[in-house]
CSV table of C-alpha atoms and ligand atoms in Angstrom, one decimal:
chain,number,residue,atom,x,y,z
Y,147,MET,CA,-16.9,-20.7,0.8
Y,148,LEU,CA,-13.3,-21.6,0.2
Y,149,ILE,CA,-11.0,-19.1,-1.8
Y,150,LYS,CA,-7.6,-20.2,-2.9
Y,151,ASP,CA,-4.8,-17.7,-1.7
Y,152,LYS,CA,-3.1,-16.7,-5.2
Y,153,HIS,CA,0.2,-15.7,-3.6
Y,154,THR,CA,0.6,-19.1,-1.8
Y,155,GLY,CA,-1.6,-21.4,-3.2
Y,156,PHE,CA,-3.0,-22.1,0.5
Y,157,ILE,CA,-7.0,-22.8,0.5
Y,158,HIS,CA,-8.8,-20.9,3.4
Y,159,PRO,CA,-12.1,-19.5,3.9
Y,160,SER,CA,-13.6,-16.4,2.7
Y,161,SER,CA,-13.6,-13.5,4.9
Y,162,SER,CA,-17.2,-12.2,5.8
Y,163,GLU,CA,-18.7,-10.0,3.3
Y,164,ILE,CA,-19.9,-7.5,6.0
Y,165,THR,CA,-20.2,-4.0,4.4
Y,166,SER,CA,-20.7,-0.6,6.1
Y,167,GLN,CA,-22.1,1.9,3.9
Y,168,SER,CA,-21.6,4.8,6.3
Y,169,LEU,CA,-18.2,5.9,4.8
Y,170,TYR,CA,-19.4,5.7,1.5
Y,171,LEU,CA,-22.3,7.9,2.6
Y,172,GLN,CA,-19.8,10.5,4.4
Y,173,ARG,CA,-17.8,10.7,1.1
Y,174,ARG,CA,-21.2,11.3,-1.0
Y,175,GLN,CA,-21.8,14.1,1.6
Y,176,TRP,CA,-18.2,15.5,1.2
Y,177,LEU,CA,-18.8,15.7,-2.7
Y,178,ARG,CA,-22.1,17.5,-2.2
Y,179,LEU,CA,-20.4,19.9,0.3
Y,180,ALA,CA,-17.3,20.3,-2.2
Y,181,ALA,CA,-19.8,21.3,-4.9
Y,182,ALA,CA,-21.3,23.7,-2.5
Y,183,GLY,CA,-18.2,25.5,-1.7
Y,184,GLY,CA,-18.7,24.2,1.8
Y,185,VAL,CA,-15.2,22.3,1.8
Y,186,ALA,CA,-13.0,25.2,1.3
Y,187,ALA,CA,-14.7,27.1,4.1
Y,188,ALA,CA,-14.0,24.1,6.6
Y,189,GLY,CA,-10.4,24.8,5.7
Y,190,GLY,CA,-10.0,22.1,3.1
Y,191,ALA,CA,-10.3,19.2,5.5
Y,192,VAL,CA,-11.6,16.2,4.2
Y,193,TRP,CA,-12.6,14.5,7.3
Y,194,ALA,CA,-14.3,16.8,9.7
Y,195,GLN,CA,-15.6,14.5,12.1
Y,196,GLY,CA,-12.3,13.8,14.3
Y,197,LYS,CA,-13.4,10.8,16.0
Y,198,ALA,CA,-11.3,8.1,17.2
Y,199,VAL,CA,-12.4,4.6,15.8
Y,200,GLU,CA,-11.4,1.5,17.6
Y,201,GLY,CA,-8.9,3.5,19.6
Y,202,LEU,CA,-7.2,4.9,16.6
Y,203,ALA,CA,-6.4,8.5,16.8
Y,204,PRO,CA,-8.0,10.8,14.4
Y,205,MET,CA,-5.6,12.5,12.0
Y,206,ALA,CA,-6.0,15.9,10.4
Y,207,SER,CA,-5.1,16.4,6.7
Y,208,VAL,CA,-6.0,18.6,3.7
Y,209,LYS,CA,-7.1,17.3,0.4
Y,210,SER,CA,-4.0,16.7,-1.7
Y,211,ALA,CA,-3.2,18.9,-4.6
Y,212,VAL,CA,-1.1,16.2,-6.3
Y,213,ALA,CA,-2.3,15.4,-9.8
Y,214,GLY,CA,-4.3,12.1,-9.9
Y,215,ALA,CA,-4.2,11.7,-6.3
Y,216,MET,CA,-8.2,11.9,-5.8
Y,217,THR,CA,-9.8,9.1,-7.4
Y,218,MET,CA,-13.5,10.1,-7.7
Y,219,GLU,CA,-14.8,6.2,-7.1
Y,220,PRO,CA,-16.9,5.0,-4.3
Y,221,LEU,CA,-14.9,4.3,-1.2
Y,222,THR,CA,-14.4,0.7,0.0
Y,223,PRO,CA,-16.1,0.4,3.3
Y,224,TYR,CA,-13.8,0.8,6.2
Y,225,THR,CA,-14.9,-2.4,7.7
Y,226,ASP,CA,-13.4,-4.3,4.5
Y,227,ALA,CA,-10.0,-2.3,4.3
Y,228,ARG,CA,-9.4,-3.1,8.0
Y,229,SER,CA,-10.3,-6.6,7.8
Y,230,TYR,CA,-9.4,-8.1,4.4
Y,231,ASN,CA,-5.7,-7.7,4.6
Y,232,ASN,CA,-2.4,-9.2,3.4
Y,233,TYR,CA,0.3,-8.9,6.0
Y,234,TYR,CA,2.0,-12.2,6.0
Y,235,GLU,CA,4.0,-11.5,9.4
Y,236,PHE,CA,0.6,-11.8,10.9
Y,237,GLY,CA,-0.8,-14.9,9.1
Y,238,LEU,CA,-1.8,-16.0,5.5
Y,239,GLU,CA,-5.5,-15.7,5.9
Y,240,LYS,CA,-7.2,-12.4,5.0
Y,241,GLU,CA,-8.9,-12.1,8.5
Y,242,ASP,CA,-5.7,-13.0,10.4
Y,243,PRO,CA,-4.0,-9.7,10.3
Y,244,ALA,CA,-7.0,-8.0,11.9
Y,245,ARG,CA,-7.0,-10.7,14.7
Y,246,ASN,CA,-3.1,-10.8,15.3
Y,247,ALA,CA,-1.7,-7.2,14.5
Y,248,PRO,CA,-3.3,-5.3,17.0
Y,249,SER,CA,-1.0,-6.2,19.7
Y,250,LEU,CA,2.0,-4.8,17.6
Y,251,LYS,CA,4.1,-2.3,19.6
Y,252,THR,CA,4.1,1.0,17.3
Y,253,ARG,CA,5.9,3.1,19.9
Y,254,PRO,CA,8.9,3.8,20.2
Y,255,TRP,CA,9.5,3.5,16.5
Y,256,THR,CA,12.2,4.6,14.3
Y,257,VAL,CA,12.9,4.6,10.6
Y,258,LYS,CA,16.7,4.4,9.6
Y,259,VAL,CA,17.5,6.2,6.2
Y,260,GLU,CA,20.7,5.0,5.0
Y,261,GLY,CA,23.0,4.2,2.0
Y,262,LEU,CA,23.9,6.5,-0.8
Y,263,VAL,CA,22.7,9.8,0.8
Y,264,ASN,CA,24.7,12.7,2.1
Y,265,LYS,CA,22.7,13.2,5.5
Y,266,PRO,CA,22.0,9.6,6.7
Y,267,LYS,CA,19.6,9.7,9.8
Y,268,THR,CA,17.3,7.7,12.0
Y,269,PHE,CA,14.1,9.5,12.3
Y,270,GLY,CA,11.7,9.0,15.2
Y,271,ILE,CA,8.0,8.4,14.3
Y,272,GLU,CA,6.9,11.7,16.0
Y,273,GLU,CA,9.3,14.0,13.8
Y,274,LEU,CA,8.1,11.9,10.8
Y,275,LEU,CA,4.5,12.7,11.8
Y,276,LYS,CA,5.5,16.6,11.7
Y,277,LEU,CA,8.0,16.5,8.8
Y,278,SER,CA,5.4,17.6,6.1
Y,279,PRO,CA,1.5,18.5,6.2
Y,280,MET,CA,-0.7,15.4,6.0
Y,281,GLU,CA,-2.7,14.9,2.8
Y,282,GLU,CA,-5.6,13.1,2.3
Y,283,ARG,CA,-5.5,10.9,-1.0
Y,284,ILE,CA,-8.0,8.6,-2.5
Y,285,TYR,CA,-6.2,5.7,-4.4
Y,286,ARG,CA,-7.1,2.6,-5.8
Y,287,LEU,CA,-5.1,-0.5,-4.6
Y,288,ARG,CA,-4.7,-3.3,-6.8
Y,289,CYS,CA,-3.7,-6.6,-5.3
Y,290,VAL,CA,-2.0,-9.2,-7.7
Y,291,GLU,CA,-4.5,-11.6,-6.7
Y,292,GLY,CA,-7.1,-9.9,-8.6
Y,293,TRP,CA,-9.2,-7.7,-6.2
Y,294,SER,CA,-9.0,-4.0,-5.5
Y,295,MET,CA,-10.0,-1.3,-2.8
Y,296,VAL,CA,-10.2,2.4,-3.0
Y,297,ILE,CA,-9.0,3.9,0.1
Y,298,PRO,CA,-8.6,7.6,1.6
Y,299,TRP,CA,-4.9,7.4,2.8
Y,300,ILE,CA,-3.4,10.0,4.8
Y,301,GLY,CA,0.3,10.9,4.5
Y,302,TYR,CA,2.7,12.9,2.4
Y,303,SER,CA,4.9,12.2,-0.7
Y,304,LEU,CA,8.1,9.9,0.1
Y,305,SER,CA,10.0,12.5,-1.8
Y,306,LYS,CA,9.6,14.8,1.2
Y,307,LEU,CA,11.7,12.5,3.4
Y,308,LEU,CA,14.2,11.6,0.7
Y,309,ALA,CA,15.1,15.3,0.4
Y,310,GLN,CA,15.9,15.5,4.0
Y,311,VAL,CA,18.8,13.1,3.7
Y,312,GLU,CA,19.9,14.3,0.1
Y,313,PRO,CA,20.4,11.2,-2.1
Y,314,GLN,CA,23.7,11.1,-4.0
Y,315,GLY,CA,24.2,11.2,-7.5
Y,316,SER,CA,25.2,7.5,-7.7
Y,317,ALA,CA,21.8,6.5,-5.8
Y,318,ARG,CA,19.6,4.6,-8.3
Y,319,TYR,CA,17.3,2.6,-6.5
Y,320,VAL,CA,15.6,2.7,-2.9
Y,321,GLU,CA,15.0,-0.3,-0.7
Y,322,PHE,CA,12.5,-0.6,1.8
Y,323,VAL,CA,13.0,-3.0,4.8
Y,324,THR,CA,10.0,-3.9,7.3
Y,325,LEU,CA,9.8,-5.1,10.8
Y,326,ALA,CA,10.5,-8.9,11.4
Y,327,ASP,CA,10.2,-9.5,15.1
Y,328,ASP,CA,9.2,-13.0,15.7
Y,329,LYS,CA,8.1,-12.2,19.2
Y,330,GLN,CA,5.3,-9.9,18.0
Y,331,MET,CA,4.7,-11.7,14.4
Y,332,PRO,CA,3.4,-15.2,14.6
Y,333,GLY,CA,3.6,-15.5,10.7
Y,334,LEU,CA,7.4,-15.3,10.8
Y,335,LYS,CA,7.2,-19.3,11.8
Y,336,SER,CA,5.8,-19.7,8.2
Y,337,ARG,CA,8.7,-19.9,5.5
Y,338,VAL,CA,6.4,-18.6,2.7
Y,339,LEU,CA,8.7,-15.6,2.5
Y,340,ASP,CA,12.5,-14.9,3.5
Y,341,TRP,CA,12.0,-12.3,6.3
Y,342,PRO,CA,12.1,-9.3,6.7
Y,343,TYR,CA,9.6,-8.4,4.0
Y,344,THR,CA,11.6,-6.2,1.6
Y,345,GLU,CA,10.5,-4.1,-1.5
Y,346,GLY,CA,12.2,-1.6,-3.9
Y,347,LEU,CA,11.7,1.2,-6.2
Y,348,ARG,CA,13.5,3.0,-9.0
Y,349,LEU,CA,14.8,6.3,-7.5
Y,350,ASP,CA,12.5,8.3,-9.9
Y,351,GLU,CA,9.5,6.1,-9.0
Y,352,ALA,CA,10.4,6.9,-5.4
Y,353,MET,CA,10.6,10.5,-6.2
Y,354,HIS,CA,7.1,10.5,-7.8
Y,355,PRO,CA,4.7,12.8,-6.2
Y,356,LEU,CA,2.1,10.0,-6.2
Y,357,THR,CA,4.5,7.7,-4.2
Y,358,LEU,CA,2.7,8.0,-0.5
Y,359,LEU,CA,4.3,7.5,2.7
Y,360,ALA,CA,1.2,6.8,4.8
Y,361,PHE,CA,0.4,7.3,8.4
Y,362,GLY,CA,-3.4,7.1,8.2
Y,363,MET,CA,-6.4,6.2,6.6
Y,364,TYR,CA,-10.3,7.1,6.8
Y,365,GLY,CA,-9.6,10.2,8.8
Y,366,ASN,CA,-7.5,8.0,11.6
Y,367,GLU,CA,-3.9,6.7,12.4
Y,368,LEU,CA,-3.7,3.2,10.5
Y,369,PRO,CA,-4.7,0.0,11.9
Y,370,LYS,CA,-1.9,-2.1,12.8
Y,371,GLN,CA,-3.0,-4.6,10.1
Y,372,ASN,CA,-2.9,-1.9,7.3
Y,373,GLY,CA,0.6,-1.2,8.1
Y,374,ALA,CA,1.1,1.1,11.1
Y,375,PRO,CA,2.8,3.1,11.9
Y,376,LEU,CA,4.0,4.0,8.3
Y,377,ARG,CA,3.8,2.2,5.1
Y,378,LEU,CA,4.3,2.9,1.7
Y,379,VAL,CA,1.4,3.2,-1.0
Y,380,VAL,CA,2.6,3.0,-4.8
Y,381,PRO,CA,-0.8,3.3,-6.6
Y,382,TRP,CA,0.2,2.2,-10.0
Y,383,LYS,CA,1.7,-1.0,-9.1
Y,384,TYR,CA,0.5,-4.2,-7.3
Y,385,GLY,CA,-0.2,-3.9,-3.7
Y,386,PHE,CA,2.7,-6.0,-2.6
Y,387,LYS,CA,5.1,-3.3,-3.6
Y,388,SER,CA,3.5,-1.1,-0.8
Y,389,ALA,CA,5.4,-2.5,2.2
Y,390,LYS,CA,4.0,-2.1,5.7
Y,391,SER,CA,5.7,-1.2,8.9
Y,392,ILE,CA,8.9,0.2,7.5
Y,393,VAL,CA,12.0,0.2,9.7
Y,394,THR,CA,14.9,1.1,7.1
Y,395,ILE,CA,14.9,3.0,3.9
Y,396,ARG,CA,18.3,2.4,1.9
Y,397,LEU,CA,19.4,4.1,-1.2
Y,398,THR,CA,21.4,1.9,-3.5
Y,399,GLU,CA,23.2,2.0,-7.0
Y,400,LYS,CA,22.1,-1.8,-7.6
Y,401,GLU,CA,18.6,-2.9,-8.0
Y,402,PRO,CA,17.5,-4.5,-4.7
Y,403,GLY,CA,16.2,-7.8,-4.1
Y,404,THR,CA,12.4,-8.1,-3.2
Y,405,ALA,CA,10.9,-10.6,-0.9
Y,406,TRP,CA,8.2,-11.6,-3.4
Y,407,ASN,CA,10.8,-11.9,-6.2
Y,408,LYS,CA,12.8,-14.1,-4.2
Y,409,ALA,CA,10.0,-16.5,-3.4
Y,410,ALA,CA,8.9,-16.9,-7.2
Y,411,ARG,CA,11.2,-14.9,-9.4
Y,412,ASN,CA,8.9,-15.8,-12.6
Y,413,GLU,CA,5.6,-14.5,-10.9
Y,414,TYR,CA,6.7,-11.1,-9.2
Y,415,GLY,CA,8.9,-8.9,-11.1
Y,416,PHE,CA,11.0,-5.9,-9.7
Y,417,TYR,CA,8.5,-3.4,-11.4
Y,418,SER,CA,5.1,-5.2,-10.8
Y,419,ASN,CA,3.4,-2.0,-12.6
Y,420,VAL,CA,-0.4,-3.1,-12.8
Y,421,ASN,CA,-0.6,-4.2,-16.5
Y,422,PRO,CA,-3.6,-6.1,-17.7
Y,423,GLY,CA,-1.8,-7.3,-20.9
Y,424,VAL,CA,0.7,-9.0,-18.9
Y,425,PRO,CA,-0.9,-12.3,-17.3
Y,426,HIS,CA,0.5,-13.6,-13.9
Y,427,PRO,CA,1.8,-17.0,-15.0
Y,428,ARG,CA,-1.2,-18.8,-13.2
Y,429,TRP,CA,-4.0,-16.2,-13.9
Y,430,SER,CA,-5.1,-13.4,-16.0
Y,431,GLN,CA,-4.7,-9.7,-15.0
Y,432,GLU,CA,-7.4,-8.3,-17.1
Y,433,THR,CA,-10.1,-8.0,-14.4
Y,434,GLU,CA,-10.6,-7.2,-10.8
Y,435,ARG,CA,-13.1,-7.7,-8.0
Y,436,ARG,CA,-13.8,-4.5,-6.0
Y,437,ILE,CA,-13.8,-5.4,-2.6
Y,438,GLY,CA,-17.1,-4.6,-0.7
Y,439,GLU,CA,-19.2,-4.6,-3.9
Y,440,GLY,CA,-21.5,-7.8,-3.1
Y,441,GLY,CA,-18.9,-10.4,-2.8
Y,442,LEU,CA,-18.1,-12.9,-5.6
Y,443,PHE,CA,-21.3,-12.1,-7.5
Y,444,ALA,CA,-20.7,-8.4,-8.4
Y,445,LYS,CA,-19.4,-7.4,-11.7
Y,446,ARG,CA,-15.8,-7.5,-12.2
Y,447,HIS,CA,-14.2,-4.3,-13.2
Y,448,LYS,CA,-11.5,-3.9,-16.2
Y,449,THR,CA,-8.1,-3.4,-14.8
Y,450,LEU,CA,-6.4,-0.5,-16.2
Y,451,LEU,CA,-2.8,-0.1,-17.4
Y,452,PHE,CA,-0.6,1.3,-14.6
Y,453,ASN,CA,-3.8,1.1,-12.3
Y,454,GLY,CA,-5.5,4.1,-13.9
Y,455,TYR,CA,-2.5,6.4,-13.2
Y,456,GLU,CA,-0.9,6.1,-16.9
Y,457,ALA,CA,-1.3,9.8,-17.5
Y,458,GLN,CA,1.0,10.5,-14.3
Y,459,VAL,CA,3.5,7.8,-14.3
Y,460,GLY,CA,3.6,6.3,-18.0
Y,461,GLN,CA,6.6,8.5,-19.1
Y,462,LEU,CA,8.8,7.0,-16.2
Y,463,TYR,CA,8.6,3.9,-18.4
Y,464,ALA,CA,9.2,5.4,-21.9
Y,465,GLY,CA,11.0,3.0,-24.0
Y,466,MET,CA,10.9,0.0,-21.7
Y,467,ASP,CA,9.4,-3.2,-22.6
Y,468,LEU,CA,6.9,-3.9,-20.0
Y,469,LYS,CA,6.4,-7.5,-20.7
Y,470,LYS,CA,9.9,-8.2,-20.2
Y,471,ASN,CA,10.2,-5.8,-17.3
Y,472,PHE,CA,6.9,-7.0,-15.7
B,7,MTE,N1,5.3,-6.0,5.6
B,7,MTE,C1,4.4,-6.3,4.7
B,7,MTE,N2,4.0,-5.3,3.7
B,7,MTE,C2,2.9,-5.7,2.9
B,7,MTE,C3,2.4,-7.2,2.9
B,7,MTE,C4,3.0,-8.2,3.8
B,7,MTE,O1,2.7,-9.3,3.8
B,7,MTE,N3,4.0,-7.7,4.5
B,7,MTE,N4,1.5,-7.5,1.9
B,7,MTE,C5,1.5,-6.8,0.7
B,7,MTE,C6,0.3,-7.1,-0.2
B,7,MTE,S1,0.3,-8.4,-1.1
B,7,MTE,C7,-0.9,-6.2,-0.4
B,7,MTE,S2,-2.0,-6.4,-1.5
B,7,MTE,C8,-0.9,-4.9,0.4
B,7,MTE,C9,-2.3,-4.8,1.2
B,7,MTE,O2,-2.5,-3.8,1.9
B,7,MTE,P1,-3.8,-3.7,2.8
B,7,MTE,O3,-4.1,-4.8,3.8
B,7,MTE,O4,-3.8,-2.6,3.5
B,7,MTE,O5,-5.1,-3.6,1.7
B,7,MTE,O6,0.1,-4.8,1.5
B,7,MTE,C10,1.4,-5.1,0.9
B,7,MTE,N5,2.6,-5.0,2.1
B,8,MO,MO1,-1.2,-8.1,-2.7
């Protein structure tokens, strides 16, 4: 089966549709436990197993109390979430990142937070891991290509980190710069994007409690192909806003450029809020394929405005023309 990569127009074979129901069953078990009050007894930890998977260390977390943070939909099987990826630094095909990213060096790792802040600082990854209690959040992630997943992430609100550096009154945007190392990343040879991959948010979007700085998923630290050692997850925006393997966070007065906007200005706007009413110039955004649900023959899901997070984030865009600001 050949599938056209919608971001780039490249043709490539589909990834295998191998699915594992074990994590889905774990989740159902957790829901039963929760109903019986057993989760509270276990200290609120969602993943009690604490088992390393594929050499990835277990990561303790508590169930998030942030409104809207726990989608009650079946989880995407872990085997799909770790093997069907977009991480163009490691190749354009969905299975390339799982094959090429595991050699990425994630220690030592630092994140420089700079720009319009009172206390600019370079944080080591160990410090970031301890900055705030780790929460588990179950988010839908909708790719602009028309597929989606439901993933149990581990991390904390980006606002906790931004508070440490004290944004100045003139700061209006936040730019995210990710690693670009041609010695480690074979995908940089491709000119499809202007490396490094960068993304941006308005400051109020970055400060929203749902905007997650993620360090883990499915109870363990992040697989490299999913953005280790830390990435953003902005659940109401198309997946490409959720930058992987971040090295710099910069607060600015002007709207920063973004990698996808530079590559195709009319296709990938700065806001990129999930909006079924605004088609991509080359395809509709009204429905989505949920990865892990029986491949191409499964019934497609209706895409929801703001990916289903309208109650939480809709007011950020009051009075804005979301067709113009796509
Ligand atoms: N640095 C970097 N971050 C990235 C990308 C990328 O190519 N490079 N791809 C984006 C896209 S298009 C999507 S859909 C998500 C995919 O995240 P996942 O592979 O964990 O599902 O990562 C986003 N973050
Ligand atoms: Mo995407």
